[in-house]
Amino acid sequence: MDAKEPSPPAADARSAKFQPIRSARAFEEIAQQIRGELSQGRLKVGTRLPSERALSEQFGVSRNTLREALRSLEHAGLIRLQKGASGGAFISGRSGDAIATGLMDMYHMGAIQPAQLTEARIWLESILVREACARATPADLEALAANIDAAEEALRRDDFPARAATNLEFHRILARMTGNPIMVIVMNGVLNVLAEFIGQIGHEENAYVLPSRRRFLKHLAAKDADAAVAEMESSLKRLQRSYLSKVGEDAAQDAPAAAPAAPRKAAARAPAEKPATKPAAKSATRAPKTAR
């Protein structure tokens, strides 16, 4: 349950049509039926589901089985469980939280490595920037300018947590400018993991970031998508190299570019080996010197 989410007015769930459960994995079928009622429009965001007693009777299951199903839906971000006299199970409007939670769990388990995280962030950002260029309003540009000012103020105060949070908010603003909830949800998830990663590697002086943001904002205001993307990618790739160097992943990230280095190194060693073979081949008169 998200304590900050306001309690919506209880909506009527009497139109929902639940059937008795006959599956051995009853909690999964309960969750599937509730999802089905949502897709049919008989349940909507803010709807309060019937009481545990009423639901368990409708599904024909024990309350423990019902609670297991409700907990699985809560973890998926589909419902919100609220305690108290006005509490109950509510259909949540924040199901995108499940994506962010899933990405964070993958990062903590090691399924997402820092190199993959920063790479995906660069790819996503390029899409966001192009759409933001096409859709930017004067209010959006003002919000980005205010964000840069706030980041500069945090830098003057030497407030690293505030600066890091403000810098990431810059990218959240860009995501919202697309007007696409999928991009907002995915980018928020990636940025949440990135914030965790940055917090782990610690303070970093990136003096080039804010000047780059100012240049980027000019390109955005001019609706020059190519220039804006180039500016953003240049800054993010520089940040990526800095981040990965702290965790020893810069070599892994640059592996494709570094592959041709082996022949060059071998060629560089070749001249050093030739002098050792030439004296013996030139004449036998130098053999005594070699022996000595």
C-alpha atoms as a PDB file:
ATOM      1  CA  MET A   1       0.000   0.000   0.000  1.00  0.00           C
ATOM      2  CA  ASP A   2       1.226   3.475  -0.845  1.00  0.00           C
ATOM      3  CA  ALA A   3       0.545   5.676   2.171  1.00  0.00           C
ATOM      4  CA  LYS A   4       0.797   8.817   0.045  1.00  0.00           C
ATOM      5  CA  GLU A   5      -1.900   7.775  -2.393  1.00  0.00           C
ATOM      6  CA  PRO A   6      -5.184   9.503  -1.468  1.00  0.00           C
ATOM      7  CA  SER A   7      -8.147   7.337  -0.670  1.00  0.00           C
ATOM      8  CA  PRO A   8     -10.537   7.354  -3.635  1.00  0.00           C
ATOM      9  CA  PRO A   9     -14.281   7.322  -3.137  1.00  0.00           C
ATOM     10  CA  ALA A  10     -15.596   3.801  -2.923  1.00  0.00           C
ATOM     11  CA  ALA A  11     -16.960   2.777  -6.312  1.00  0.00           C
ATOM     12  CA  ASP A  12     -19.659   0.170  -6.825  1.00  0.00           C
ATOM     13  CA  ALA A  13     -18.269  -3.320  -7.475  1.00  0.00           C
ATOM     14  CA  ARG A  14     -21.676  -5.064  -7.617  1.00  0.00           C
ATOM     15  CA  SER A  15     -21.517  -5.304 -11.411  1.00  0.00           C
ATOM     16  CA  ALA A  16     -18.448  -7.551 -11.190  1.00  0.00           C
ATOM     17  CA  LYS A  17     -19.277 -11.182 -11.935  1.00  0.00           C
ATOM     18  CA  PHE A  18     -17.086 -13.640 -10.063  1.00  0.00           C
ATOM     19  CA  GLN A  19     -17.394 -17.408 -10.465  1.00  0.00           C
ATOM     20  CA  PRO A  20     -16.637 -20.204  -7.959  1.00  0.00           C
ATOM     21  CA  ILE A  21     -13.049 -21.431  -8.176  1.00  0.00           C
ATOM     22  CA  ARG A  22     -12.322 -25.049  -9.055  1.00  0.00           C
ATOM     23  CA  SER A  23      -8.604 -24.863  -9.808  1.00  0.00           C
ATOM     24  CA  ALA A  24      -5.943 -26.378  -7.548  1.00  0.00           C
ATOM     25  CA  ARG A  25      -4.084 -23.054  -7.737  1.00  0.00           C
ATOM     26  CA  ALA A  26      -7.106 -21.042  -6.700  1.00  0.00           C
ATOM     27  CA  PHE A  27      -5.280 -17.784  -5.916  1.00  0.00           C
ATOM     28  CA  GLU A  28      -4.066 -17.533  -9.529  1.00  0.00           C
ATOM     29  CA  GLU A  29      -7.565 -17.984 -10.905  1.00  0.00           C
ATOM     30  CA  ILE A  30      -8.927 -15.361  -8.512  1.00  0.00           C
ATOM     31  CA  ALA A  31      -6.334 -12.874  -9.746  1.00  0.00           C
ATOM     32  CA  GLN A  32      -7.163 -13.793 -13.343  1.00  0.00           C
ATOM     33  CA  GLN A  33     -10.884 -13.210 -12.801  1.00  0.00           C
ATOM     34  CA  ILE A  34     -10.275  -9.799 -11.228  1.00  0.00           C
ATOM     35  CA  ARG A  35      -8.063  -8.842 -14.173  1.00  0.00           C
ATOM     36  CA  GLY A  36     -10.809 -10.011 -16.497  1.00  0.00           C
ATOM     37  CA  GLU A  37     -13.396  -7.831 -14.762  1.00  0.00           C
ATOM     38  CA  LEU A  38     -11.057  -4.869 -15.197  1.00  0.00           C
ATOM     39  CA  SER A  39     -10.643  -5.531 -18.904  1.00  0.00           C
ATOM     40  CA  GLN A  40     -14.441  -5.750 -19.284  1.00  0.00           C
ATOM     41  CA  GLY A  41     -14.874  -2.410 -17.538  1.00  0.00           C
ATOM     42  CA  ARG A  42     -16.961  -3.800 -14.689  1.00  0.00           C
ATOM     43  CA  LEU A  43     -14.174  -2.846 -12.282  1.00  0.00           C
ATOM     44  CA  LYS A  44     -12.473   0.542 -12.546  1.00  0.00           C
ATOM     45  CA  VAL A  45      -9.666   2.442 -10.857  1.00  0.00           C
ATOM     46  CA  GLY A  46     -10.838   3.436  -7.383  1.00  0.00           C
ATOM     47  CA  THR A  47     -13.390   0.632  -7.072  1.00  0.00           C
ATOM     48  CA  ARG A  48     -13.461  -0.981  -3.649  1.00  0.00           C
ATOM     49  CA  LEU A  49     -13.831  -4.729  -3.901  1.00  0.00           C
ATOM     50  CA  PRO A  50     -16.382  -6.538  -1.710  1.00  0.00           C
ATOM     51  CA  SER A  51     -15.314  -7.591   1.781  1.00  0.00           C
ATOM     52  CA  GLU A  52     -13.104 -10.623   2.312  1.00  0.00           C
ATOM     53  CA  ARG A  53     -16.103 -12.570   3.568  1.00  0.00           C
ATOM     54  CA  ALA A  54     -18.222 -11.696   0.528  1.00  0.00           C
ATOM     55  CA  LEU A  55     -15.396 -12.381  -1.927  1.00  0.00           C
ATOM     56  CA  SER A  56     -14.483 -15.717  -0.351  1.00  0.00           C
ATOM     57  CA  GLU A  57     -18.144 -16.770  -0.622  1.00  0.00           C
ATOM     58  CA  GLN A  58     -18.370 -15.684  -4.268  1.00  0.00           C
ATOM     59  CA  PHE A  59     -15.191 -17.498  -5.208  1.00  0.00           C
ATOM     60  CA  GLY A  60     -15.950 -20.485  -2.980  1.00  0.00           C
ATOM     61  CA  VAL A  61     -12.537 -20.396  -1.310  1.00  0.00           C
ATOM     62  CA  SER A  62     -11.165 -19.906   2.172  1.00  0.00           C
ATOM     63  CA  ARG A  63     -10.191 -16.453   3.376  1.00  0.00           C
ATOM     64  CA  ASN A  64      -6.525 -17.530   3.463  1.00  0.00           C
ATOM     65  CA  THR A  65      -6.657 -18.413  -0.239  1.00  0.00           C
ATOM     66  CA  LEU A  66      -8.381 -15.133  -0.989  1.00  0.00           C
ATOM     67  CA  ARG A  67      -5.765 -13.153   0.950  1.00  0.00           C
ATOM     68  CA  GLU A  68      -3.000 -14.891  -0.996  1.00  0.00           C
ATOM     69  CA  ALA A  69      -4.644 -13.786  -4.241  1.00  0.00           C
ATOM     70  CA  LEU A  70      -5.109 -10.216  -3.021  1.00  0.00           C
ATOM     71  CA  ARG A  71      -1.483 -10.020  -1.891  1.00  0.00           C
ATOM     72  CA  SER A  72      -0.305 -11.202  -5.322  1.00  0.00           C
ATOM     73  CA  LEU A  73      -2.411  -8.477  -6.955  1.00  0.00           C
ATOM     74  CA  GLU A  74      -1.042  -5.900  -4.524  1.00  0.00           C
ATOM     75  CA  HIS A  75       2.541  -6.902  -5.377  1.00  0.00           C
ATOM     76  CA  ALA A  76       1.654  -6.584  -9.044  1.00  0.00           C
ATOM     77  CA  GLY A  77       0.431  -3.031  -8.351  1.00  0.00           C
ATOM     78  CA  LEU A  78      -3.119  -3.838  -9.457  1.00  0.00           C
ATOM     79  CA  ILE A  79      -4.835  -3.301  -6.125  1.00  0.00           C
ATOM     80  CA  ARG A  80      -4.133  -1.292  -3.003  1.00  0.00           C
ATOM     81  CA  LEU A  81      -4.895  -2.760   0.424  1.00  0.00           C
ATOM     82  CA  GLN A  82      -5.966  -0.169   2.957  1.00  0.00           C
ATOM     83  CA  LYS A  83      -6.526  -0.738   6.663  1.00  0.00           C
ATOM     84  CA  GLY A  84      -9.055   0.925   8.952  1.00  0.00           C
ATOM     85  CA  ALA A  85     -12.787   1.462   9.046  1.00  0.00           C
ATOM     86  CA  SER A  86     -12.829   2.871   5.509  1.00  0.00           C
ATOM     87  CA  GLY A  87     -10.279   0.366   4.298  1.00  0.00           C
ATOM     88  CA  GLY A  88     -10.453  -2.629   2.028  1.00  0.00           C
ATOM     89  CA  ALA A  89      -9.067  -3.696  -1.346  1.00  0.00           C
ATOM     90  CA  PHE A  90      -9.150  -0.926  -3.958  1.00  0.00           C
ATOM     91  CA  ILE A  91      -8.312  -1.116  -7.646  1.00  0.00           C
ATOM     92  CA  SER A  92      -5.142   0.942  -7.905  1.00  0.00           C
ATOM     93  CA  GLY A  93      -4.359   3.546 -10.526  1.00  0.00           C
ATOM     94  CA  ARG A  94      -0.638   3.033 -10.032  1.00  0.00           C
ATOM     95  CA  SER A  95      -0.101  -0.399 -11.543  1.00  0.00           C
ATOM     96  CA  GLY A  96       3.043   0.932 -13.246  1.00  0.00           C
ATOM     97  CA  ASP A  97       4.776   0.636  -9.877  1.00  0.00           C
ATOM     98  CA  ALA A  98       5.054  -3.103 -10.513  1.00  0.00           C
ATOM     99  CA  ILE A  99       7.388  -2.459 -13.457  1.00  0.00           C
ATOM    100  CA  ALA A 100       9.620  -0.203 -11.372  1.00  0.00           C
ATOM    101  CA  THR A 101       9.677  -2.750  -8.547  1.00  0.00           C
ATOM    102  CA  GLY A 102      10.491  -5.557 -10.970  1.00  0.00           C
ATOM    103  CA  LEU A 103      13.414  -3.648 -12.482  1.00  0.00           C
ATOM    104  CA  MET A 104      14.758  -2.806  -9.035  1.00  0.00           C
ATOM    105  CA  ASP A 105      14.499  -6.441  -7.945  1.00  0.00           C
ATOM    106  CA  MET A 106      16.357  -7.547 -11.086  1.00  0.00           C
ATOM    107  CA  TYR A 107      19.103  -5.031 -10.347  1.00  0.00           C
ATOM    108  CA  HIS A 108      19.486  -6.200  -6.752  1.00  0.00           C
ATOM    109  CA  MET A 109      19.642  -9.829  -7.907  1.00  0.00           C
ATOM    110  CA  GLY A 110      22.327  -8.995 -10.459  1.00  0.00           C
ATOM    111  CA  ALA A 111      20.141  -9.716 -13.482  1.00  0.00           C
ATOM    112  CA  ILE A 112      20.674  -6.097 -14.596  1.00  0.00           C
ATOM    113  CA  GLN A 113      24.296  -4.982 -14.656  1.00  0.00           C
ATOM    114  CA  PRO A 114      25.388  -1.307 -14.505  1.00  0.00           C
ATOM    115  CA  ALA A 115      26.604  -1.424 -18.121  1.00  0.00           C
ATOM    116  CA  GLN A 116      23.194  -2.685 -19.273  1.00  0.00           C
ATOM    117  CA  LEU A 117      21.374  -0.140 -17.134  1.00  0.00           C
ATOM    118  CA  THR A 118      23.288   2.853 -18.473  1.00  0.00           C
ATOM    119  CA  GLU A 119      23.094   1.558 -22.040  1.00  0.00           C
ATOM    120  CA  ALA A 120      19.306   1.131 -21.905  1.00  0.00           C
ATOM    121  CA  ARG A 121      19.001   4.596 -20.419  1.00  0.00           C
ATOM    122  CA  ILE A 122      20.835   6.127 -23.402  1.00  0.00           C
ATOM    123  CA  TRP A 123      18.610   4.287 -25.898  1.00  0.00           C
ATOM    124  CA  LEU A 124      15.403   5.323 -24.153  1.00  0.00           C
ATOM    125  CA  GLU A 125      16.535   8.902 -23.784  1.00  0.00           C
ATOM    126  CA  SER A 126      17.046   9.301 -27.526  1.00  0.00           C
ATOM    127  CA  ILE A 127      13.409   8.344 -28.129  1.00  0.00           C
ATOM    128  CA  LEU A 128      12.184  10.668 -25.383  1.00  0.00           C
ATOM    129  CA  VAL A 129      14.162  13.613 -26.713  1.00  0.00           C
ATOM    130  CA  ARG A 130      12.772  13.295 -30.245  1.00  0.00           C
ATOM    131  CA  GLU A 131       9.198  13.179 -28.979  1.00  0.00           C
ATOM    132  CA  ALA A 132       9.831  15.984 -26.494  1.00  0.00           C
ATOM    133  CA  CYS A 133      11.134  18.154 -29.340  1.00  0.00           C
ATOM    134  CA  ALA A 134       7.929  17.589 -31.270  1.00  0.00           C
ATOM    135  CA  ARG A 135       5.596  18.156 -28.318  1.00  0.00           C
ATOM    136  CA  ALA A 136       7.351  20.678 -26.070  1.00  0.00           C
ATOM    137  CA  THR A 137       5.187  23.524 -24.789  1.00  0.00           C
ATOM    138  CA  PRO A 138       6.405  26.825 -23.297  1.00  0.00           C
ATOM    139  CA  ALA A 139       5.446  25.452 -19.874  1.00  0.00           C
ATOM    140  CA  ASP A 140       7.596  22.354 -20.474  1.00  0.00           C
ATOM    141  CA  LEU A 141      10.586  24.488 -21.433  1.00  0.00           C
ATOM    142  CA  GLU A 142      10.102  26.608 -18.305  1.00  0.00           C
ATOM    143  CA  ALA A 143       9.986  23.476 -16.154  1.00  0.00           C
ATOM    144  CA  LEU A 144      13.267  22.228 -17.641  1.00  0.00           C
ATOM    145  CA  ALA A 145      14.927  25.629 -17.186  1.00  0.00           C
ATOM    146  CA  ALA A 146      13.770  25.772 -13.555  1.00  0.00           C
ATOM    147  CA  ASN A 147      15.162  22.269 -13.032  1.00  0.00           C
ATOM    148  CA  ILE A 148      18.583  23.328 -14.341  1.00  0.00           C
ATOM    149  CA  ASP A 149      18.526  26.361 -12.026  1.00  0.00           C
ATOM    150  CA  ALA A 150      17.680  24.105  -9.067  1.00  0.00           C
ATOM    151  CA  ALA A 151      20.537  21.741  -9.958  1.00  0.00           C
ATOM    152  CA  GLU A 152      22.970  24.677 -10.101  1.00  0.00           C
ATOM    153  CA  GLU A 153      21.784  25.832  -6.684  1.00  0.00           C
ATOM    154  CA  ALA A 154      22.308  22.340  -5.255  1.00  0.00           C
ATOM    155  CA  LEU A 155      25.800  22.352  -6.759  1.00  0.00           C
ATOM    156  CA  ARG A 156      26.588  25.672  -5.078  1.00  0.00           C
ATOM    157  CA  ARG A 157      25.426  24.241  -1.750  1.00  0.00           C
ATOM    158  CA  ASP A 158      27.483  21.101  -2.370  1.00  0.00           C
ATOM    159  CA  ASP A 159      24.313  19.099  -1.764  1.00  0.00           C
ATOM    160  CA  PHE A 160      24.978  15.911  -3.693  1.00  0.00           C
ATOM    161  CA  PRO A 161      21.688  14.079  -2.881  1.00  0.00           C
ATOM    162  CA  ALA A 162      19.633  17.095  -3.958  1.00  0.00           C
ATOM    163  CA  ARG A 163      21.704  17.560  -7.101  1.00  0.00           C
ATOM    164  CA  ALA A 164      21.405  13.886  -8.066  1.00  0.00           C
ATOM    165  CA  ALA A 165      17.634  13.877  -7.498  1.00  0.00           C
ATOM    166  CA  THR A 166      17.198  17.115  -9.451  1.00  0.00           C
ATOM    167  CA  ASN A 167      19.280  15.843 -12.356  1.00  0.00           C
ATOM    168  CA  LEU A 168      17.179  12.678 -12.581  1.00  0.00           C
ATOM    169  CA  GLU A 169      13.981  14.731 -12.384  1.00  0.00           C
ATOM    170  CA  PHE A 170      15.134  16.492 -15.555  1.00  0.00           C
ATOM    171  CA  HIS A 171      14.740  13.183 -17.395  1.00  0.00           C
ATOM    172  CA  ARG A 172      11.400  12.442 -15.736  1.00  0.00           C
ATOM    173  CA  ILE A 173      10.125  15.773 -17.062  1.00  0.00           C
ATOM    174  CA  LEU A 174      11.246  14.779 -20.559  1.00  0.00           C
ATOM    175  CA  ALA A 175       9.393  11.469 -20.223  1.00  0.00           C
ATOM    176  CA  ARG A 176       6.192  13.238 -19.186  1.00  0.00           C
ATOM    177  CA  MET A 177       6.528  15.574 -22.160  1.00  0.00           C
ATOM    178  CA  THR A 178       5.961  12.620 -24.511  1.00  0.00           C
ATOM    179  CA  GLY A 179       2.421  12.265 -23.189  1.00  0.00           C
ATOM    180  CA  ASN A 180       2.818   8.488 -23.344  1.00  0.00           C
ATOM    181  CA  PRO A 181       2.185   6.653 -20.040  1.00  0.00           C
ATOM    182  CA  ILE A 182       4.203   3.626 -21.156  1.00  0.00           C
ATOM    183  CA  MET A 183       7.316   5.731 -21.708  1.00  0.00           C
ATOM    184  CA  VAL A 184       6.762   7.504 -18.386  1.00  0.00           C
ATOM    185  CA  ILE A 185       6.424   4.211 -16.487  1.00  0.00           C
ATOM    186  CA  VAL A 186       9.424   2.561 -18.135  1.00  0.00           C
ATOM    187  CA  MET A 187      11.657   5.619 -17.770  1.00  0.00           C
ATOM    188  CA  ASN A 188      10.677   6.077 -14.131  1.00  0.00           C
ATOM    189  CA  GLY A 189      11.605   2.453 -13.488  1.00  0.00           C
ATOM    190  CA  VAL A 190      14.995   2.854 -15.158  1.00  0.00           C
ATOM    191  CA  LEU A 191      15.688   6.125 -13.343  1.00  0.00           C
ATOM    192  CA  ASN A 192      14.777   4.591  -9.979  1.00  0.00           C
ATOM    193  CA  VAL A 193      17.369   1.877 -10.529  1.00  0.00           C
ATOM    194  CA  LEU A 194      19.873   4.454 -11.765  1.00  0.00           C
ATOM    195  CA  ALA A 195      19.332   6.495  -8.584  1.00  0.00           C
ATOM    196  CA  GLU A 196      20.095   3.371  -6.554  1.00  0.00           C
ATOM    197  CA  PHE A 197      23.252   2.757  -8.582  1.00  0.00           C
ATOM    198  CA  ILE A 198      24.437   6.369  -8.266  1.00  0.00           C
ATOM    199  CA  GLY A 199      23.823   6.260  -4.517  1.00  0.00           C
ATOM    200  CA  GLN A 200      26.054   3.184  -4.299  1.00  0.00           C
ATOM    201  CA  ILE A 201      28.988   4.559  -6.290  1.00  0.00           C
ATOM    202  CA  GLY A 202      28.873   7.903  -4.482  1.00  0.00           C
ATOM    203  CA  HIS A 203      29.674  11.525  -5.226  1.00  0.00           C
ATOM    204  CA  GLU A 204      30.871  12.454  -8.686  1.00  0.00           C
ATOM    205  CA  GLU A 205      31.921  15.852 -10.027  1.00  0.00           C
ATOM    206  CA  ASN A 206      30.431  16.219 -13.497  1.00  0.00           C
ATOM    207  CA  ALA A 207      31.023  19.859 -14.349  1.00  0.00           C
ATOM    208  CA  TYR A 208      30.042  19.318 -17.987  1.00  0.00           C
ATOM    209  CA  VAL A 209      26.463  18.216 -17.225  1.00  0.00           C
ATOM    210  CA  LEU A 210      24.798  21.562 -16.545  1.00  0.00           C
ATOM    211  CA  PRO A 211      26.408  23.428 -19.489  1.00  0.00           C
ATOM    212  CA  SER A 212      25.293  20.524 -21.659  1.00  0.00           C
ATOM    213  CA  ARG A 213      21.761  20.877 -20.297  1.00  0.00           C
ATOM    214  CA  ARG A 214      21.723  24.559 -21.260  1.00  0.00           C
ATOM    215  CA  ARG A 215      22.801  23.738 -24.811  1.00  0.00           C
ATOM    216  CA  PHE A 216      20.269  20.921 -24.956  1.00  0.00           C
ATOM    217  CA  LEU A 217      17.474  23.244 -23.879  1.00  0.00           C
ATOM    218  CA  LYS A 218      18.306  25.662 -26.713  1.00  0.00           C
ATOM    219  CA  HIS A 219      18.097  22.820 -29.247  1.00  0.00           C
ATOM    220  CA  LEU A 220      14.820  21.672 -27.713  1.00  0.00           C
ATOM    221  CA  ALA A 221      13.306  25.159 -27.877  1.00  0.00           C
ATOM    222  CA  ALA A 222      14.373  25.382 -31.539  1.00  0.00           C
ATOM    223  CA  LYS A 223      12.799  21.934 -32.149  1.00  0.00           C
ATOM    224  CA  ASP A 224      16.105  20.726 -33.569  1.00  0.00           C
ATOM    225  CA  ALA A 225      15.700  17.053 -32.694  1.00  0.00           C
ATOM    226  CA  ASP A 226      18.993  15.870 -34.236  1.00  0.00           C
ATOM    227  CA  ALA A 227      21.047  18.445 -32.328  1.00  0.00           C
ATOM    228  CA  ALA A 228      19.144  17.782 -29.095  1.00  0.00           C
ATOM    229  CA  VAL A 229      19.647  14.009 -29.376  1.00  0.00           C
ATOM    230  CA  ALA A 230      23.345  14.448 -30.174  1.00  0.00           C
ATOM    231  CA  GLU A 231      23.848  16.735 -27.180  1.00  0.00           C
ATOM    232  CA  MET A 232      22.000  14.384 -24.813  1.00  0.00           C
ATOM    233  CA  GLU A 233      23.778  11.255 -26.062  1.00  0.00           C
ATOM    234  CA  SER A 234      27.191  12.903 -25.774  1.00  0.00           C
ATOM    235  CA  SER A 235      26.517  13.881 -22.150  1.00  0.00           C
ATOM    236  CA  LEU A 236      25.008  10.528 -21.170  1.00  0.00           C
ATOM    237  CA  LYS A 237      27.811   8.506 -22.776  1.00  0.00           C
ATOM    238  CA  ARG A 238      30.364  10.585 -20.905  1.00  0.00           C
ATOM    239  CA  LEU A 239      28.464   9.956 -17.682  1.00  0.00           C
ATOM    240  CA  GLN A 240      28.294   6.265 -18.529  1.00  0.00           C
ATOM    241  CA  ARG A 241      32.078   6.009 -18.877  1.00  0.00           C
ATOM    242  CA  SER A 242      32.502   7.817 -15.570  1.00  0.00           C
ATOM    243  CA  TYR A 243      30.001   5.594 -13.749  1.00  0.00           C
ATOM    244  CA  LEU A 244      31.342   2.319 -15.112  1.00  0.00           C
ATOM    245  CA  SER A 245      34.941   3.224 -14.392  1.00  0.00           C
ATOM    246  CA  LYS A 246      33.978   3.252 -10.706  1.00  0.00           C
ATOM    247  CA  VAL A 247      32.717  -0.312 -10.781  1.00  0.00           C
ATOM    248  CA  GLY A 248      35.302  -1.729 -13.178  1.00  0.00           C
ATOM    249  CA  GLU A 249      32.849  -2.266 -16.033  1.00  0.00           C
ATOM    250  CA  ASP A 250      34.314   0.205 -18.489  1.00  0.00           C
ATOM    251  CA  ALA A 251      36.334  -2.545 -20.153  1.00  0.00           C
ATOM    252  CA  ALA A 252      33.256  -4.731 -20.532  1.00  0.00           C
ATOM    253  CA  GLN A 253      31.241  -1.845 -21.946  1.00  0.00           C
ATOM    254  CA  ASP A 254      33.919  -1.041 -24.524  1.00  0.00           C
ATOM    255  CA  ALA A 255      34.658  -4.680 -25.380  1.00  0.00           C
ATOM    256  CA  PRO A 256      33.558  -4.464 -29.054  1.00  0.00           C
ATOM    257  CA  ALA A 257      35.772  -1.418 -29.641  1.00  0.00           C
ATOM    258  CA  ALA A 258      38.685  -2.964 -27.744  1.00  0.00           C
ATOM    259  CA  ALA A 259      38.670  -6.261 -29.671  1.00  0.00           C
ATOM    260  CA  PRO A 260      40.951  -5.065 -32.527  1.00  0.00           C
ATOM    261  CA  ALA A 261      43.566  -3.947 -29.974  1.00  0.00           C
ATOM    262  CA  ALA A 262      45.103  -7.423 -29.700  1.00  0.00           C
ATOM    263  CA  PRO A 263      46.620  -7.473 -33.227  1.00  0.00           C
ATOM    264  CA  ARG A 264      47.967  -3.959 -32.747  1.00  0.00           C
ATOM    265  CA  LYS A 265      49.666  -4.984 -29.525  1.00  0.00           C
ATOM    266  CA  ALA A 266      51.117  -8.051 -31.209  1.00  0.00           C
ATOM    267  CA  ALA A 267      52.426  -5.887 -34.041  1.00  0.00           C
ATOM    268  CA  ALA A 268      53.950  -3.505 -31.540  1.00  0.00           C
ATOM    269  CA  ARG A 269      55.849  -6.388 -29.944  1.00  0.00           C
ATOM    270  CA  ALA A 270      57.145  -7.689 -33.268  1.00  0.00           C
ATOM    271  CA  PRO A 271      59.892  -5.047 -33.780  1.00  0.00           C
ATOM    272  CA  ALA A 272      61.235  -5.805 -30.325  1.00  0.00           C
ATOM    273  CA  GLU A 273      61.634  -9.482 -31.262  1.00  0.00           C
ATOM    274  CA  LYS A 274      63.389  -8.868 -34.592  1.00  0.00           C
ATOM    275  CA  PRO A 275      66.665  -7.456 -33.195  1.00  0.00           C
ATOM    276  CA  ALA A 276      67.084 -10.662 -31.200  1.00  0.00           C
ATOM    277  CA  THR A 277      67.044 -12.819 -34.350  1.00  0.00           C
ATOM    278  CA  LYS A 278      68.897 -10.564 -36.815  1.00  0.00           C
ATOM    279  CA  PRO A 279      72.398 -10.585 -35.242  1.00  0.00           C
ATOM    280  CA  ALA A 280      72.620 -14.382 -35.404  1.00  0.00           C
ATOM    281  CA  ALA A 281      71.502 -14.431 -39.037  1.00  0.00           C
ATOM    282  CA  LYS A 282      73.822 -11.660 -40.373  1.00  0.00           C
ATOM    283  CA  SER A 283      77.262 -13.280 -39.945  1.00  0.00           C
ATOM    284  CA  ALA A 284      79.115 -15.873 -37.989  1.00  0.00           C
ATOM    285  CA  THR A 285      81.773 -13.328 -36.980  1.00  0.00           C
ATOM    286  CA  ARG A 286      79.387 -11.833 -34.476  1.00  0.00           C
ATOM    287  CA  ALA A 287      78.635 -15.191 -32.898  1.00  0.00           C
ATOM    288  CA  PRO A 288      81.387 -14.913 -30.242  1.00  0.00           C
ATOM    289  CA  LYS A 289      79.928 -11.595 -29.104  1.00  0.00           C
ATOM    290  CA  THR A 290      76.545 -13.239 -28.753  1.00  0.00           C
ATOM    291  CA  ALA A 291      78.040 -16.051 -26.759  1.00  0.00           C
ATOM    292  CA  ARG A 292      79.650 -13.629 -24.390  1.00  0.00           C
END
